[in-house]
GROMACS .gro file of C-alpha atoms in nm:
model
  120
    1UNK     CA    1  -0.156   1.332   0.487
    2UNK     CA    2  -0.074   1.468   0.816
    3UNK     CA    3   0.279   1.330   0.946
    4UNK     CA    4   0.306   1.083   1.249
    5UNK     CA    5   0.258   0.747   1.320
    6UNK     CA    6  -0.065   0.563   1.180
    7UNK     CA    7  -0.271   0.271   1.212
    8UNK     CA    8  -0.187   0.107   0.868
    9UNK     CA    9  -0.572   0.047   0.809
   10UNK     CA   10  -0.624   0.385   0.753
   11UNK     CA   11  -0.387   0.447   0.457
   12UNK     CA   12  -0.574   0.612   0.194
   13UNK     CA   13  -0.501   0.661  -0.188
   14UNK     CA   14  -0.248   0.958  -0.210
   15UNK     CA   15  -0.062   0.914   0.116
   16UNK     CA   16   0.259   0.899   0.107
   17UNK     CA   17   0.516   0.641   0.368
   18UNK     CA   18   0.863   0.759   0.535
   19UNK     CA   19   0.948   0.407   0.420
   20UNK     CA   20   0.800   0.055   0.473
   21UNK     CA   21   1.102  -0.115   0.552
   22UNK     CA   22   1.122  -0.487   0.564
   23UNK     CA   23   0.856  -0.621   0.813
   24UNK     CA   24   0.673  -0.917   0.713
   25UNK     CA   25   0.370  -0.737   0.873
   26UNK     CA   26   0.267  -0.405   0.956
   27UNK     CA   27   0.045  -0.252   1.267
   28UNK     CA   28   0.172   0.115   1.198
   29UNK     CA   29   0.351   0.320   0.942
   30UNK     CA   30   0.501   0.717   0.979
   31UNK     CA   31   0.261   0.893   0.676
   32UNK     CA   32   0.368   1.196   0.551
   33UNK     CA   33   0.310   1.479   0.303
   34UNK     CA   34   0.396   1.362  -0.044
   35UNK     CA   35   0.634   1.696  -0.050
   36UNK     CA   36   0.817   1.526   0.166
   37UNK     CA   37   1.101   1.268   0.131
   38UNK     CA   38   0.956   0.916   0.128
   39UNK     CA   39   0.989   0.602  -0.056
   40UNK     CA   40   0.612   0.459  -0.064
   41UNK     CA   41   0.260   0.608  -0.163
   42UNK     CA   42  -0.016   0.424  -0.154
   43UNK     CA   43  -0.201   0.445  -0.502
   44UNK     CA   44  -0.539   0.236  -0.467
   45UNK     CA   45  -0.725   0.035  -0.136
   46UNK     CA   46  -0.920  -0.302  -0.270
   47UNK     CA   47  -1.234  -0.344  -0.082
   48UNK     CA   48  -1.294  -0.721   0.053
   49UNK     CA   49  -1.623  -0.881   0.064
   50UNK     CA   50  -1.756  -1.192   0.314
   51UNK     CA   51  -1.790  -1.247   0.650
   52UNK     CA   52  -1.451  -1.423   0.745
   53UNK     CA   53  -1.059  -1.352   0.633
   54UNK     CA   54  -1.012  -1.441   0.271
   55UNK     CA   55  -0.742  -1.740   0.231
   56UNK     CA   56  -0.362  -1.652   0.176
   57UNK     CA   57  -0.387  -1.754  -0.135
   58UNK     CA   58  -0.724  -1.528  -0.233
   59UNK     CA   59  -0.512  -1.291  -0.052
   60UNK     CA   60  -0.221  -1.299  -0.291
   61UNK     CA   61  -0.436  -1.348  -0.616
   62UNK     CA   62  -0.634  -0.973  -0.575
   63UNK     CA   63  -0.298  -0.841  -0.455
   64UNK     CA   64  -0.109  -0.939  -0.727
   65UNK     CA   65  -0.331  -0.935  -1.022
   66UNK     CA   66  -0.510  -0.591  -0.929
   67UNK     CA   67  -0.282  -0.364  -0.744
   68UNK     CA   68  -0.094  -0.434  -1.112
   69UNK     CA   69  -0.337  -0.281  -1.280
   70UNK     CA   70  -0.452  -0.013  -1.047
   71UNK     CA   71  -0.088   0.158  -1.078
   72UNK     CA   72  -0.117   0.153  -1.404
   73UNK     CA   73  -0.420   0.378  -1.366
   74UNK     CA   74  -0.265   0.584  -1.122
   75UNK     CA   75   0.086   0.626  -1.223
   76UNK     CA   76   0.083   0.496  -1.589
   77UNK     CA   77   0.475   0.574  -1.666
   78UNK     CA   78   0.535   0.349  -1.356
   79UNK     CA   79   0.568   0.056  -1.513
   80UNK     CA   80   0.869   0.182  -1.732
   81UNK     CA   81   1.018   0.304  -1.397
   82UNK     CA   82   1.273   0.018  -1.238
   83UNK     CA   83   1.320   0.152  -0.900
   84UNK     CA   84   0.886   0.131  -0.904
   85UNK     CA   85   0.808  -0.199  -0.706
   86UNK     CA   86   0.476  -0.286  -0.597
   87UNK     CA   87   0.357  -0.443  -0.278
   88UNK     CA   88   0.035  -0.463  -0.062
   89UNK     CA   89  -0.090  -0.480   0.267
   90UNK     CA   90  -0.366  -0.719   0.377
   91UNK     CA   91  -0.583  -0.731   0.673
   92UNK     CA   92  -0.421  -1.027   0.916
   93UNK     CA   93  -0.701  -1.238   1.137
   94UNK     CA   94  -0.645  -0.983   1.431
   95UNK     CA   95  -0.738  -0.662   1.229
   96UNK     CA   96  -0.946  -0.846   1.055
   97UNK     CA   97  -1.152  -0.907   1.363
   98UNK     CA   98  -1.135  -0.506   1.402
   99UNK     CA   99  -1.325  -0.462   1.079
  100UNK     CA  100  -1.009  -0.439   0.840
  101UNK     CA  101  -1.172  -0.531   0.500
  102UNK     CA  102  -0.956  -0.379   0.201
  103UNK     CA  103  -0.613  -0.466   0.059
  104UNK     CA  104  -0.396  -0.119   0.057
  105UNK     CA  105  -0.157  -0.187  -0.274
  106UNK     CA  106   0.176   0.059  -0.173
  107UNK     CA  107   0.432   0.157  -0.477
  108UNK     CA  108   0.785   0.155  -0.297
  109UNK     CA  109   1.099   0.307  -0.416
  110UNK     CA  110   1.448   0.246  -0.430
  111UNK     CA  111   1.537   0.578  -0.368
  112UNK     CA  112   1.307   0.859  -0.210
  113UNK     CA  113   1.072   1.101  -0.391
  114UNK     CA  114   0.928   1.428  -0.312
  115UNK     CA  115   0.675   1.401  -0.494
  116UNK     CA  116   0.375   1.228  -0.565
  117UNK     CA  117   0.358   0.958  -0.818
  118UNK     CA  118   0.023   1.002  -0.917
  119UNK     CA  119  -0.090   1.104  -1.320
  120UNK     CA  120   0.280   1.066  -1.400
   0.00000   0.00000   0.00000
């Protein structure tokens, strides 16, 4: 990943975030090289099928129950790693509307890494 400010629909597997921080939703995120310090990468992007916004609740099912197991994949000694958390990032109604169709599941961490988190 280049650095700089980007639309958070175009996170892709392998780039690596300054930091989410605490929003309770996201339009854009600084990406940066994984060499980099940062405290998120993004380790797997769930496509979404229909023709209208999945409910909250649909939302929060795939989240939860697959970005769990995609990590796993990706980074499998995650999971024995406490300052690992895992969140995800969903399309809202608006970027929905712009053709947003995949949830982007994020590993954050407590303290920042310069490197990649991927096949460790």
């Amino acid at each position: 990943t280049q650095s700089g400010d980007m639309d958070v629909t175009k996170l892709r597997v392998g780039d690596c975030v300054a930091d989410l921080g605490e929003k309770s939703y996201y339009t854009t995120t600084k990406a940066i090289p994984c060499a980099q310090p940062h405290k998120a990468e993004v380790y797997a992007v769930l496509p979404l099928s229909g023709s209208s916004l999945p409910s909250q609740s649909v939302l929060d099912e795939k989240g939860n129950e697959e970005c769990g197991a995609e990590l796993e994949s990706y980074a499998p000694s995650a999971f024995d790693d406490d300052s690992v958390q895992i969140t995800y990032l969903y399309p809202t109604k608006r970027s929905w509307a712009q053709g947003d169709r995949a949830i982007a599941c994020v590993a954050t961490f407590d303290t920042q890494r310069t490197a990649s988190i991927k096949g460790k």
